[in-house]
PDB file of C-alpha atoms in Angstrom:
ATOM      1  CA  GLU D  16       0.000   0.000   0.000  1.00  0.00           C
ATOM      2  CA  ALA D  17       1.109   3.561  -0.598  1.00  0.00           C
ATOM      3  CA  GLY D  18       2.524   5.314   2.420  1.00  0.00           C
ATOM      4  CA  VAL D  19       1.771   8.695   3.941  1.00  0.00           C
ATOM      5  CA  ALA D  20       2.724  11.411   1.485  1.00  0.00           C
ATOM      6  CA  GLN D  21       3.892  14.864   2.525  1.00  0.00           C
ATOM      7  CA  SER D  22       4.898  17.905   0.564  1.00  0.00           C
ATOM      8  CA  PRO D  23       7.019  19.854   0.225  1.00  0.00           C
ATOM      9  CA  ARG D  24      10.060  17.991   1.556  1.00  0.00           C
ATOM     10  CA  TYR D  25      11.940  21.190   2.326  1.00  0.00           C
ATOM     11  CA  LYS D  26      10.927  24.800   2.771  1.00  0.00           C
ATOM     12  CA  ILE D  27      12.921  27.898   3.628  1.00  0.00           C
ATOM     13  CA  ILE D  28      11.045  31.072   4.479  1.00  0.00           C
ATOM     14  CA  GLU D  29      11.735  34.358   6.187  1.00  0.00           C
ATOM     15  CA  LYS D  30      10.237  35.107   9.561  1.00  0.00           C
ATOM     16  CA  ARG D  31       6.784  36.635   9.456  1.00  0.00           C
ATOM     17  CA  GLN D  32       6.013  34.854   6.186  1.00  0.00           C
ATOM     18  CA  SER D  33       3.370  32.170   5.941  1.00  0.00           C
ATOM     19  CA  VAL D  34       3.788  28.537   4.939  1.00  0.00           C
ATOM     20  CA  ALA D  35       1.568  25.527   4.366  1.00  0.00           C
ATOM     21  CA  PHE D  36       2.269  21.829   4.485  1.00  0.00           C
ATOM     22  CA  TRP D  37       0.209  19.123   2.882  1.00  0.00           C
ATOM     23  CA  CYS D  38      -0.385  15.523   3.963  1.00  0.00           C
ATOM     24  CA  ASN D  39      -2.122  12.655   2.204  1.00  0.00           C
ATOM     25  CA  PRO D  40      -2.666   9.779   4.645  1.00  0.00           C
ATOM     26  CA  ILE D  41      -2.922   6.105   3.844  1.00  0.00           C
ATOM     27  CA  SER D  42      -6.246   5.364   2.196  1.00  0.00           C
ATOM     28  CA  GLY D  43      -8.919   4.483   4.720  1.00  0.00           C
ATOM     29  CA  HIS D  44      -7.029   5.725   7.756  1.00  0.00           C
ATOM     30  CA  ALA D  45      -9.398   7.693   9.935  1.00  0.00           C
ATOM     31  CA  THR D  46      -6.852   9.137  12.347  1.00  0.00           C
ATOM     32  CA  LEU D  47      -4.343  11.747  11.226  1.00  0.00           C
ATOM     33  CA  TYR D  48      -1.635  13.389  13.324  1.00  0.00           C
ATOM     34  CA  TRP D  49       0.637  16.375  12.851  1.00  0.00           C
ATOM     35  CA  TYR D  50       3.838  16.406  14.867  1.00  0.00           C
ATOM     36  CA  GLN D  51       6.560  19.020  15.218  1.00  0.00           C
ATOM     37  CA  GLN D  52      10.086  17.688  15.708  1.00  0.00           C
ATOM     38  CA  ILE D  53      12.680  20.239  16.677  1.00  0.00           C
ATOM     39  CA  LEU D  54      16.287  19.166  16.197  1.00  0.00           C
ATOM     40  CA  GLY D  55      17.439  16.941  19.042  1.00  0.00           C
ATOM     41  CA  GLN D  56      13.948  16.415  20.455  1.00  0.00           C
ATOM     42  CA  GLY D  57      11.218  13.828  20.100  1.00  0.00           C
ATOM     43  CA  PRO D  58       8.134  14.488  17.980  1.00  0.00           C
ATOM     44  CA  LYS D  59       5.623  16.748  19.692  1.00  0.00           C
ATOM     45  CA  LEU D  60       1.957  16.230  18.894  1.00  0.00           C
ATOM     46  CA  LEU D  61       0.358  19.374  17.481  1.00  0.00           C
ATOM     47  CA  ILE D  62      -3.052  18.151  16.427  1.00  0.00           C
ATOM     48  CA  GLN D  63      -4.955  14.905  16.004  1.00  0.00           C
ATOM     49  CA  PHE D  64      -7.912  14.397  13.683  1.00  0.00           C
ATOM     50  CA  GLN D  65     -10.484  11.623  13.646  1.00  0.00           C
ATOM     51  CA  ASN D  66     -11.941  11.773  10.154  1.00  0.00           C
ATOM     52  CA  ASN D  67     -12.477  15.524   9.713  1.00  0.00           C
ATOM     53  CA  GLY D  68     -13.005  16.314  13.392  1.00  0.00           C
ATOM     54  CA  VAL D  69     -10.352  17.483  15.842  1.00  0.00           C
ATOM     55  CA  VAL D  70      -9.664  15.066  18.690  1.00  0.00           C
ATOM     56  CA  ASP D  71      -6.845  17.017  20.330  1.00  0.00           C
ATOM     57  CA  ASP D  72      -5.196  20.323  19.537  1.00  0.00           C
ATOM     58  CA  SER D  73      -4.053  21.261  23.023  1.00  0.00           C
ATOM     59  CA  GLN D  74      -0.432  21.691  21.921  1.00  0.00           C
ATOM     60  CA  LEU D  75      -1.191  23.676  18.760  1.00  0.00           C
ATOM     61  CA  PRO D  76      -0.163  27.365  19.015  1.00  0.00           C
ATOM     62  CA  LYS D  77      -3.461  28.602  17.716  1.00  0.00           C
ATOM     63  CA  ASP D  78      -2.388  32.206  17.381  1.00  0.00           C
ATOM     64  CA  ARG D  79      -0.224  31.235  14.423  1.00  0.00           C
ATOM     65  CA  PHE D  80      -0.853  27.602  13.544  1.00  0.00           C
ATOM     66  CA  SER D  81      -3.958  26.192  11.926  1.00  0.00           C
ATOM     67  CA  ALA D  82      -4.848  22.830  10.464  1.00  0.00           C
ATOM     68  CA  GLU D  83      -7.732  21.367   8.606  1.00  0.00           C
ATOM     69  CA  ARG D  84      -8.728  18.037   7.200  1.00  0.00           C
ATOM     70  CA  LEU D  85     -11.341  18.499   4.569  1.00  0.00           C
ATOM     71  CA  LYS D  86     -13.551  15.522   3.794  1.00  0.00           C
ATOM     72  CA  GLY D  87     -11.610  13.461   6.300  1.00  0.00           C
ATOM     73  CA  VAL D  88      -8.781  12.672   3.888  1.00  0.00           C
ATOM     74  CA  ASP D  89      -5.977  15.133   3.065  1.00  0.00           C
ATOM     75  CA  SER D  90      -4.818  17.645   5.604  1.00  0.00           C
ATOM     76  CA  THR D  91      -2.982  20.948   5.561  1.00  0.00           C
ATOM     77  CA  LEU D  92      -1.045  22.604   8.356  1.00  0.00           C
ATOM     78  CA  LYS D  93      -0.423  26.329   8.089  1.00  0.00           C
ATOM     79  CA  ILE D  94       1.830  28.695   9.973  1.00  0.00           C
ATOM     80  CA  GLN D  95       1.134  32.416   9.753  1.00  0.00           C
ATOM     81  CA  PRO D  96       3.261  34.310  10.598  1.00  0.00           C
ATOM     82  CA  ALA D  97       6.303  32.082  11.056  1.00  0.00           C
ATOM     83  CA  LYS D  98       8.863  32.631  13.793  1.00  0.00           C
ATOM     84  CA  LEU D  99      12.455  31.498  13.976  1.00  0.00           C
ATOM     85  CA  GLU D 100      11.552  28.909  16.609  1.00  0.00           C
ATOM     86  CA  ASP D 101       9.184  27.212  14.174  1.00  0.00           C
ATOM     87  CA  SER D 102      12.187  25.744  12.372  1.00  0.00           C
ATOM     88  CA  ALA D 103      11.628  22.013  12.654  1.00  0.00           C
ATOM     89  CA  VAL D 104      10.563  18.902  10.801  1.00  0.00           C
ATOM     90  CA  TYR D 105       6.799  18.602  10.534  1.00  0.00           C
ATOM     91  CA  LEU D 106       5.641  15.016  10.490  1.00  0.00           C
ATOM     92  CA  CYS D 107       2.294  13.710   9.406  1.00  0.00           C
ATOM     93  CA  ALA D 108       1.111  10.271  10.489  1.00  0.00           C
ATOM     94  CA  SER D 109      -2.040   8.249  10.052  1.00  0.00           C
ATOM     95  CA  SER D 110      -3.579   5.198  11.643  1.00  0.00           C
ATOM     96  CA  SER D 111      -6.593   3.089  10.962  1.00  0.00           C
ATOM     97  CA  SER D 112      -8.418   3.566  14.231  1.00  0.00           C
ATOM     98  CA  ARG D 113      -8.852   6.080  17.024  1.00  0.00           C
ATOM     99  CA  THR D 114      -6.809   3.817  19.260  1.00  0.00           C
ATOM    100  CA  SER D 115      -3.838   4.181  16.924  1.00  0.00           C
ATOM    101  CA  VAL D 116      -2.631   0.642  17.024  1.00  0.00           C
ATOM    102  CA  GLU D 117       0.123   1.599  14.619  1.00  0.00           C
ATOM    103  CA  ALA D 118       0.865   5.032  13.268  1.00  0.00           C
ATOM    104  CA  PHE D 119       2.438   5.278   9.821  1.00  0.00           C
ATOM    105  CA  PHE D 120       4.620   8.307   9.237  1.00  0.00           C
ATOM    106  CA  GLY D 121       5.420  10.425   6.239  1.00  0.00           C
ATOM    107  CA  GLN D 122       8.921  11.583   5.335  1.00  0.00           C
ATOM    108  CA  GLY D 123       8.290  14.932   6.917  1.00  0.00           C
ATOM    109  CA  THR D 124       8.731  18.520   5.797  1.00  0.00           C
ATOM    110  CA  ARG D 125      11.850  20.291   6.980  1.00  0.00           C
ATOM    111  CA  LEU D 126      11.080  23.954   7.612  1.00  0.00           C
ATOM    112  CA  THR D 127      13.811  26.527   8.065  1.00  0.00           C
ATOM    113  CA  VAL D 128      12.793  30.014   9.126  1.00  0.00           C
ATOM    114  CA  VAL D 129      15.481  32.629   8.594  1.00  0.00           C
TER     115      VAL D 129
ATOM    116  CA  ALA X  22       3.558  15.843  35.670  1.00  0.00           C
ATOM    117  CA  GLN X  23       2.655  13.313  33.034  1.00  0.00           C
ATOM    118  CA  ARG X  24       5.613  12.514  30.865  1.00  0.00           C
ATOM    119  CA  VAL X  25       7.674   9.856  29.181  1.00  0.00           C
ATOM    120  CA  THR X  26      11.393   9.876  29.938  1.00  0.00           C
ATOM    121  CA  GLN X  27      14.254   8.371  28.021  1.00  0.00           C
ATOM    122  CA  PRO X  28      17.231   9.235  30.220  1.00  0.00           C
ATOM    123  CA  GLU X  29      19.977   8.528  27.702  1.00  0.00           C
ATOM    124  CA  LYS X  30      20.386  10.718  24.626  1.00  0.00           C
ATOM    125  CA  LEU X  31      23.146   8.483  23.302  1.00  0.00           C
ATOM    126  CA  LEU X  32      23.977   4.851  23.927  1.00  0.00           C
ATOM    127  CA  SER X  33      27.144   3.545  22.317  1.00  0.00           C
ATOM    128  CA  VAL X  34      28.015  -0.160  22.382  1.00  0.00           C
ATOM    129  CA  PHE X  35      30.179  -2.575  20.479  1.00  0.00           C
ATOM    130  CA  LYS X  36      28.749  -5.142  18.112  1.00  0.00           C
ATOM    131  CA  GLY X  37      27.681  -8.245  19.997  1.00  0.00           C
ATOM    132  CA  ALA X  38      27.192  -6.437  23.306  1.00  0.00           C
ATOM    133  CA  PRO X  39      23.815  -6.403  25.088  1.00  0.00           C
ATOM    134  CA  VAL X  40      21.684  -3.303  24.733  1.00  0.00           C
ATOM    135  CA  GLU X  41      19.076  -1.788  27.026  1.00  0.00           C
ATOM    136  CA  LEU X  42      17.325   1.448  26.117  1.00  0.00           C
ATOM    137  CA  LYS X  43      15.462   2.829  29.081  1.00  0.00           C
ATOM    138  CA  CYS X  44      11.986   4.307  29.130  1.00  0.00           C
ATOM    139  CA  ASN X  45       9.968   5.472  32.132  1.00  0.00           C
ATOM    140  CA  TYR X  46       6.498   6.916  31.987  1.00  0.00           C
ATOM    141  CA  SER X  47       4.306   8.697  34.476  1.00  0.00           C
ATOM    142  CA  TYR X  48       0.886   8.610  32.845  1.00  0.00           C
ATOM    143  CA  SER X  49      -2.082   7.518  34.873  1.00  0.00           C
ATOM    144  CA  GLY X  50      -4.060   4.478  33.933  1.00  0.00           C
ATOM    145  CA  SER X  51      -2.546   1.734  31.874  1.00  0.00           C
ATOM    146  CA  PRO X  52      -1.332   3.257  28.630  1.00  0.00           C
ATOM    147  CA  GLU X  53      -0.481   1.039  25.746  1.00  0.00           C
ATOM    148  CA  LEU X  54       3.229   1.353  25.026  1.00  0.00           C
ATOM    149  CA  PHE X  55       5.232   1.287  21.823  1.00  0.00           C
ATOM    150  CA  TRP X  56       8.796   1.584  20.644  1.00  0.00           C
ATOM    151  CA  TYR X  57       9.345   3.441  17.363  1.00  0.00           C
ATOM    152  CA  VAL X  58      12.617   3.510  15.445  1.00  0.00           C
ATOM    153  CA  GLN X  59      14.081   5.834  12.855  1.00  0.00           C
ATOM    154  CA  TYR X  60      16.979   4.545  10.798  1.00  0.00           C
ATOM    155  CA  SER X  61      19.176   6.992   8.938  1.00  0.00           C
ATOM    156  CA  ARG X  62      17.288   8.630   6.055  1.00  0.00           C
ATOM    157  CA  GLN X  63      14.160   6.568   6.719  1.00  0.00           C
ATOM    158  CA  ARG X  64      10.745   7.301   8.128  1.00  0.00           C
ATOM    159  CA  LEU X  65       9.810   6.845  11.718  1.00  0.00           C
ATOM    160  CA  GLN X  66       8.322   3.373  12.027  1.00  0.00           C
ATOM    161  CA  LEU X  67       6.876   1.047  14.621  1.00  0.00           C
ATOM    162  CA  LEU X  68       9.333  -1.419  16.129  1.00  0.00           C
ATOM    163  CA  LEU X  69       7.164  -3.200  18.666  1.00  0.00           C
ATOM    164  CA  ARG X  70       4.189  -2.791  21.022  1.00  0.00           C
ATOM    165  CA  HIS X  71       3.894  -4.186  24.520  1.00  0.00           C
ATOM    166  CA  ILE X  72       0.581  -5.973  24.108  1.00  0.00           C
ATOM    167  CA  SER X  73       1.897  -8.239  21.391  1.00  0.00           C
ATOM    168  CA  ARG X  74       4.787  -9.496  23.530  1.00  0.00           C
ATOM    169  CA  GLU X  75       6.722 -10.206  20.370  1.00  0.00           C
ATOM    170  CA  SER X  76      10.395 -10.014  19.478  1.00  0.00           C
ATOM    171  CA  ILE X  77      11.199  -7.872  16.477  1.00  0.00           C
ATOM    172  CA  LYS X  78      14.716  -7.886  15.018  1.00  0.00           C
ATOM    173  CA  GLY X  79      15.823  -9.515  18.253  1.00  0.00           C
ATOM    174  CA  PHE X  80      14.419  -6.699  20.401  1.00  0.00           C
ATOM    175  CA  THR X  81      12.011  -7.257  23.274  1.00  0.00           C
ATOM    176  CA  ALA X  82      10.411  -4.855  25.711  1.00  0.00           C
ATOM    177  CA  ASP X  83       8.912  -5.685  29.059  1.00  0.00           C
ATOM    178  CA  LEU X  84       6.293  -3.543  30.678  1.00  0.00           C
ATOM    179  CA  ASN X  85       6.874  -3.152  34.401  1.00  0.00           C
ATOM    180  CA  LYS X  86       3.779  -1.475  35.809  1.00  0.00           C
ATOM    181  CA  GLY X  87       5.248  -1.275  39.280  1.00  0.00           C
ATOM    182  CA  GLU X  88       8.244   0.696  38.095  1.00  0.00           C
ATOM    183  CA  THR X  89       6.294   2.288  35.215  1.00  0.00           C
ATOM    184  CA  SER X  90       9.072   1.301  32.857  1.00  0.00           C
ATOM    185  CA  PHE X  91       9.159  -0.141  29.363  1.00  0.00           C
ATOM    186  CA  HIS X  92      12.804  -0.789  28.603  1.00  0.00           C
ATOM    187  CA  LEU X  93      13.896  -2.068  25.189  1.00  0.00           C
ATOM    188  CA  LYS X  94      16.445  -4.870  25.181  1.00  0.00           C
ATOM    189  CA  LYS X  95      18.516  -6.888  22.779  1.00  0.00           C
ATOM    190  CA  PRO X  96      21.057  -9.488  23.884  1.00  0.00           C
ATOM    191  CA  PHE X  97      23.504  -9.000  21.006  1.00  0.00           C
ATOM    192  CA  ALA X  98      23.597  -5.667  19.186  1.00  0.00           C
ATOM    193  CA  GLN X  99      24.257  -5.509  15.447  1.00  0.00           C
ATOM    194  CA  GLU X 100      25.631  -2.593  13.453  1.00  0.00           C
ATOM    195  CA  GLU X 101      22.334  -2.311  11.569  1.00  0.00           C
ATOM    196  CA  ASP X 102      20.593  -1.564  14.866  1.00  0.00           C
ATOM    197  CA  SER X 103      22.185   1.877  14.881  1.00  0.00           C
ATOM    198  CA  ALA X 104      19.261   4.292  14.832  1.00  0.00           C
ATOM    199  CA  MET X 105      17.159   6.655  16.909  1.00  0.00           C
ATOM    200  CA  TYR X 106      14.702   4.899  19.210  1.00  0.00           C
ATOM    201  CA  TYR X 107      11.597   6.497  20.704  1.00  0.00           C
ATOM    202  CA  CYS X 108       9.418   5.219  23.493  1.00  0.00           C
ATOM    203  CA  ALA X 109       5.794   6.192  22.873  1.00  0.00           C
ATOM    204  CA  PRO X 110       2.850   5.650  25.188  1.00  0.00           C
ATOM    205  CA  LEU X 111      -0.680   5.910  23.892  1.00  0.00           C
ATOM    206  CA  VAL X 112      -2.424   8.099  26.432  1.00  0.00           C
ATOM    207  CA  GLY X 113      -5.810   9.663  26.860  1.00  0.00           C
ATOM    208  CA  GLY X 114      -7.800   7.614  29.288  1.00  0.00           C
ATOM    209  CA  SER X 115     -10.169   5.959  26.883  1.00  0.00           C
ATOM    210  CA  SER X 116      -9.743   4.204  23.590  1.00  0.00           C
ATOM    211  CA  ASN X 117     -11.717   6.967  21.893  1.00  0.00           C
ATOM    212  CA  THR X 118      -9.269   9.737  22.690  1.00  0.00           C
ATOM    213  CA  GLY X 119      -5.908   8.015  22.695  1.00  0.00           C
ATOM    214  CA  LYS X 120      -2.975  10.044  21.448  1.00  0.00           C
ATOM    215  CA  LEU X 121       0.559   8.918  20.740  1.00  0.00           C
ATOM    216  CA  ILE X 122       3.168  10.782  22.789  1.00  0.00           C
ATOM    217  CA  PHE X 123       6.907  10.462  22.128  1.00  0.00           C
ATOM    218  CA  GLY X 124       9.883  10.543  24.429  1.00  0.00           C
ATOM    219  CA  GLN X 125      12.989  12.532  23.630  1.00  0.00           C
ATOM    220  CA  GLY X 126      14.618   9.587  21.924  1.00  0.00           C
ATOM    221  CA  THR X 127      17.852   7.650  22.388  1.00  0.00           C
ATOM    222  CA  THR X 128      20.449   7.355  19.665  1.00  0.00           C
ATOM    223  CA  LEU X 129      21.892   3.856  19.593  1.00  0.00           C
ATOM    224  CA  GLN X 130      25.313   3.632  18.062  1.00  0.00           C
ATOM    225  CA  VAL X 131      26.690   0.138  17.498  1.00  0.00           C
ATOM    226  CA  LYS X 132      30.386   0.144  16.775  1.00  0.00           C
ATOM    227  CA  PRO X 133      32.118  -2.629  14.805  1.00  0.00           C
TER     228      PRO X 133
END
Protein backbone atom coordinates (compact mmCIF):
# COMPACT_ATOMS: atom_id res chain seq x y z
CA GLU A 1 0.00 0.00 0.00
CA ALA A 2 1.11 3.56 -0.60
CA GLY A 3 2.52 5.31 2.42
CA VAL A 4 1.77 8.70 3.94
CA ALA A 5 2.72 11.41 1.49
CA GLN A 6 3.89 14.86 2.53
CA SER A 7 4.90 17.90 0.56
CA PRO A 8 7.02 19.85 0.22
CA ARG A 9 10.06 17.99 1.56
CA TYR A 10 11.94 21.19 2.33
CA LYS A 11 10.93 24.80 2.77
CA ILE A 12 12.92 27.90 3.63
CA ILE A 13 11.05 31.07 4.48
CA GLU A 14 11.73 34.36 6.19
CA LYS A 15 10.24 35.11 9.56
CA ARG A 16 6.78 36.64 9.46
CA GLN A 17 6.01 34.85 6.19
CA SER A 18 3.37 32.17 5.94
CA VAL A 19 3.79 28.54 4.94
CA ALA A 20 1.57 25.53 4.37
CA PHE A 21 2.27 21.83 4.48
CA TRP A 22 0.21 19.12 2.88
CA CYS A 23 -0.39 15.52 3.96
CA ASN A 24 -2.12 12.65 2.20
CA PRO A 25 -2.67 9.78 4.64
CA ILE A 26 -2.92 6.11 3.84
CA SER A 27 -6.25 5.36 2.20
CA GLY A 28 -8.92 4.48 4.72
CA HIS A 29 -7.03 5.72 7.76
CA ALA A 30 -9.40 7.69 9.94
CA THR A 31 -6.85 9.14 12.35
CA LEU A 32 -4.34 11.75 11.23
CA TYR A 33 -1.63 13.39 13.32
CA TRP A 34 0.64 16.38 12.85
CA TYR A 35 3.84 16.41 14.87
CA GLN A 36 6.56 19.02 15.22
CA GLN A 37 10.09 17.69 15.71
CA ILE A 38 12.68 20.24 16.68
CA LEU A 39 16.29 19.17 16.20
CA GLY A 40 17.44 16.94 19.04
CA GLN A 41 13.95 16.42 20.46
CA GLY A 42 11.22 13.83 20.10
CA PRO A 43 8.13 14.49 17.98
CA LYS A 44 5.62 16.75 19.69
CA LEU A 45 1.96 16.23 18.89
CA LEU A 46 0.36 19.37 17.48
CA ILE A 47 -3.05 18.15 16.43
CA GLN A 48 -4.95 14.91 16.00
CA PHE A 49 -7.91 14.40 13.68
CA GLN A 50 -10.48 11.62 13.65
CA ASN A 51 -11.94 11.77 10.15
CA ASN A 52 -12.48 15.52 9.71
CA GLY A 53 -13.00 16.31 13.39
CA VAL A 54 -10.35 17.48 15.84
CA VAL A 55 -9.66 15.07 18.69
CA ASP A 56 -6.84 17.02 20.33
CA ASP A 57 -5.20 20.32 19.54
CA SER A 58 -4.05 21.26 23.02
CA GLN A 59 -0.43 21.69 21.92
CA LEU A 60 -1.19 23.68 18.76
CA PRO A 61 -0.16 27.37 19.01
CA LYS A 62 -3.46 28.60 17.72
CA ASP A 63 -2.39 32.21 17.38
CA ARG A 64 -0.22 31.23 14.42
CA PHE A 65 -0.85 27.60 13.54
CA SER A 66 -3.96 26.19 11.93
CA ALA A 67 -4.85 22.83 10.46
CA GLU A 68 -7.73 21.37 8.61
CA ARG A 69 -8.73 18.04 7.20
CA LEU A 70 -11.34 18.50 4.57
CA LYS A 71 -13.55 15.52 3.79
CA GLY A 72 -11.61 13.46 6.30
CA VAL A 73 -8.78 12.67 3.89
CA ASP A 74 -5.98 15.13 3.06
CA SER A 75 -4.82 17.64 5.60
CA THR A 76 -2.98 20.95 5.56
CA LEU A 77 -1.04 22.60 8.36
CA LYS A 78 -0.42 26.33 8.09
CA ILE A 79 1.83 28.70 9.97
CA GLN A 80 1.13 32.42 9.75
CA PRO A 81 3.26 34.31 10.60
CA ALA A 82 6.30 32.08 11.06
CA LYS A 83 8.86 32.63 13.79
CA LEU A 84 12.46 31.50 13.98
CA GLU A 85 11.55 28.91 16.61
CA ASP A 86 9.18 27.21 14.17
CA SER A 87 12.19 25.74 12.37
CA ALA A 88 11.63 22.01 12.65
CA VAL A 89 10.56 18.90 10.80
CA TYR A 90 6.80 18.60 10.53
CA LEU A 91 5.64 15.02 10.49
CA CYS A 92 2.29 13.71 9.41
CA ALA A 93 1.11 10.27 10.49
CA SER A 94 -2.04 8.25 10.05
CA SER A 95 -3.58 5.20 11.64
CA SER A 96 -6.59 3.09 10.96
CA SER A 97 -8.42 3.57 14.23
CA ARG A 98 -8.85 6.08 17.02
CA THR A 99 -6.81 3.82 19.26
CA SER A 100 -3.84 4.18 16.92
CA VAL A 101 -2.63 0.64 17.02
CA GLU A 102 0.12 1.60 14.62
CA ALA A 103 0.87 5.03 13.27
CA PHE A 104 2.44 5.28 9.82
CA PHE A 105 4.62 8.31 9.24
CA GLY A 106 5.42 10.42 6.24
CA GLN A 107 8.92 11.58 5.33
CA GLY A 108 8.29 14.93 6.92
CA THR A 109 8.73 18.52 5.80
CA ARG A 110 11.85 20.29 6.98
CA LEU A 111 11.08 23.95 7.61
CA THR A 112 13.81 26.53 8.07
CA VAL A 113 12.79 30.01 9.13
CA VAL A 114 15.48 32.63 8.59
CA ALA B 1 3.56 15.84 35.67
CA GLN B 2 2.66 13.31 33.03
CA ARG B 3 5.61 12.51 30.87
CA VAL B 4 7.67 9.86 29.18
CA THR B 5 11.39 9.88 29.94
CA GLN B 6 14.25 8.37 28.02
CA PRO B 7 17.23 9.23 30.22
CA GLU B 8 19.98 8.53 27.70
CA LYS B 9 20.39 10.72 24.63
CA LEU B 10 23.15 8.48 23.30
CA LEU B 11 23.98 4.85 23.93
CA SER B 12 27.14 3.55 22.32
CA VAL B 13 28.02 -0.16 22.38
CA PHE B 14 30.18 -2.58 20.48
CA LYS B 15 28.75 -5.14 18.11
CA GLY B 16 27.68 -8.24 20.00
CA ALA B 17 27.19 -6.44 23.31
CA PRO B 18 23.82 -6.40 25.09
CA VAL B 19 21.68 -3.30 24.73
CA GLU B 20 19.08 -1.79 27.03
CA LEU B 21 17.32 1.45 26.12
CA LYS B 22 15.46 2.83 29.08
CA CYS B 23 11.99 4.31 29.13
CA ASN B 24 9.97 5.47 32.13
CA TYR B 25 6.50 6.92 31.99
CA SER B 26 4.31 8.70 34.48
CA TYR B 27 0.89 8.61 32.85
CA SER B 28 -2.08 7.52 34.87
CA GLY B 29 -4.06 4.48 33.93
CA SER B 30 -2.55 1.73 31.87
CA PRO B 31 -1.33 3.26 28.63
CA GLU B 32 -0.48 1.04 25.75
CA LEU B 33 3.23 1.35 25.03
CA PHE B 34 5.23 1.29 21.82
CA TRP B 35 8.80 1.58 20.64
CA TYR B 36 9.34 3.44 17.36
CA VAL B 37 12.62 3.51 15.44
CA GLN B 38 14.08 5.83 12.86
CA TYR B 39 16.98 4.54 10.80
CA SER B 40 19.18 6.99 8.94
CA ARG B 41 17.29 8.63 6.05
CA GLN B 42 14.16 6.57 6.72
CA ARG B 43 10.75 7.30 8.13
CA LEU B 44 9.81 6.85 11.72
CA GLN B 45 8.32 3.37 12.03
CA LEU B 46 6.88 1.05 14.62
CA LEU B 47 9.33 -1.42 16.13
CA LEU B 48 7.16 -3.20 18.67
CA ARG B 49 4.19 -2.79 21.02
CA HIS B 50 3.89 -4.19 24.52
CA ILE B 51 0.58 -5.97 24.11
CA SER B 52 1.90 -8.24 21.39
CA ARG B 53 4.79 -9.50 23.53
CA GLU B 54 6.72 -10.21 20.37
CA SER B 55 10.40 -10.01 19.48
CA ILE B 56 11.20 -7.87 16.48
CA LYS B 57 14.72 -7.89 15.02
CA GLY B 58 15.82 -9.51 18.25
CA PHE B 59 14.42 -6.70 20.40
CA THR B 60 12.01 -7.26 23.27
CA ALA B 61 10.41 -4.85 25.71
CA ASP B 62 8.91 -5.68 29.06
CA LEU B 63 6.29 -3.54 30.68
CA ASN B 64 6.87 -3.15 34.40
CA LYS B 65 3.78 -1.47 35.81
CA GLY B 66 5.25 -1.27 39.28
CA GLU B 67 8.24 0.70 38.09
CA THR B 68 6.29 2.29 35.21
CA SER B 69 9.07 1.30 32.86
CA PHE B 70 9.16 -0.14 29.36
CA HIS B 71 12.80 -0.79 28.60
CA LEU B 72 13.90 -2.07 25.19
CA LYS B 73 16.45 -4.87 25.18
CA LYS B 74 18.52 -6.89 22.78
CA PRO B 75 21.06 -9.49 23.88
CA PHE B 76 23.50 -9.00 21.01
CA ALA B 77 23.60 -5.67 19.19
CA GLN B 78 24.26 -5.51 15.45
CA GLU B 79 25.63 -2.59 13.45
CA GLU B 80 22.33 -2.31 11.57
CA ASP B 81 20.59 -1.56 14.87
CA SER B 82 22.18 1.88 14.88
CA ALA B 83 19.26 4.29 14.83
CA MET B 84 17.16 6.65 16.91
CA TYR B 85 14.70 4.90 19.21
CA TYR B 86 11.60 6.50 20.70
CA CYS B 87 9.42 5.22 23.49
CA ALA B 88 5.79 6.19 22.87
CA PRO B 89 2.85 5.65 25.19
CA LEU B 90 -0.68 5.91 23.89
CA VAL B 91 -2.42 8.10 26.43
CA GLY B 92 -5.81 9.66 26.86
CA GLY B 93 -7.80 7.61 29.29
CA SER B 94 -10.17 5.96 26.88
CA SER B 95 -9.74 4.20 23.59
CA ASN B 96 -11.72 6.97 21.89
CA THR B 97 -9.27 9.74 22.69
CA GLY B 98 -5.91 8.02 22.70
CA LYS B 99 -2.97 10.04 21.45
CA LEU B 100 0.56 8.92 20.74
CA ILE B 101 3.17 10.78 22.79
CA PHE B 102 6.91 10.46 22.13
CA GLY B 103 9.88 10.54 24.43
CA GLN B 104 12.99 12.53 23.63
CA GLY B 105 14.62 9.59 21.92
CA THR B 106 17.85 7.65 22.39
CA THR B 107 20.45 7.35 19.67
CA LEU B 108 21.89 3.86 19.59
CA GLN B 109 25.31 3.63 18.06
CA VAL B 110 26.69 0.14 17.50
CA LYS B 111 30.39 0.14 16.78
CA PRO B 112 32.12 -2.63 14.80
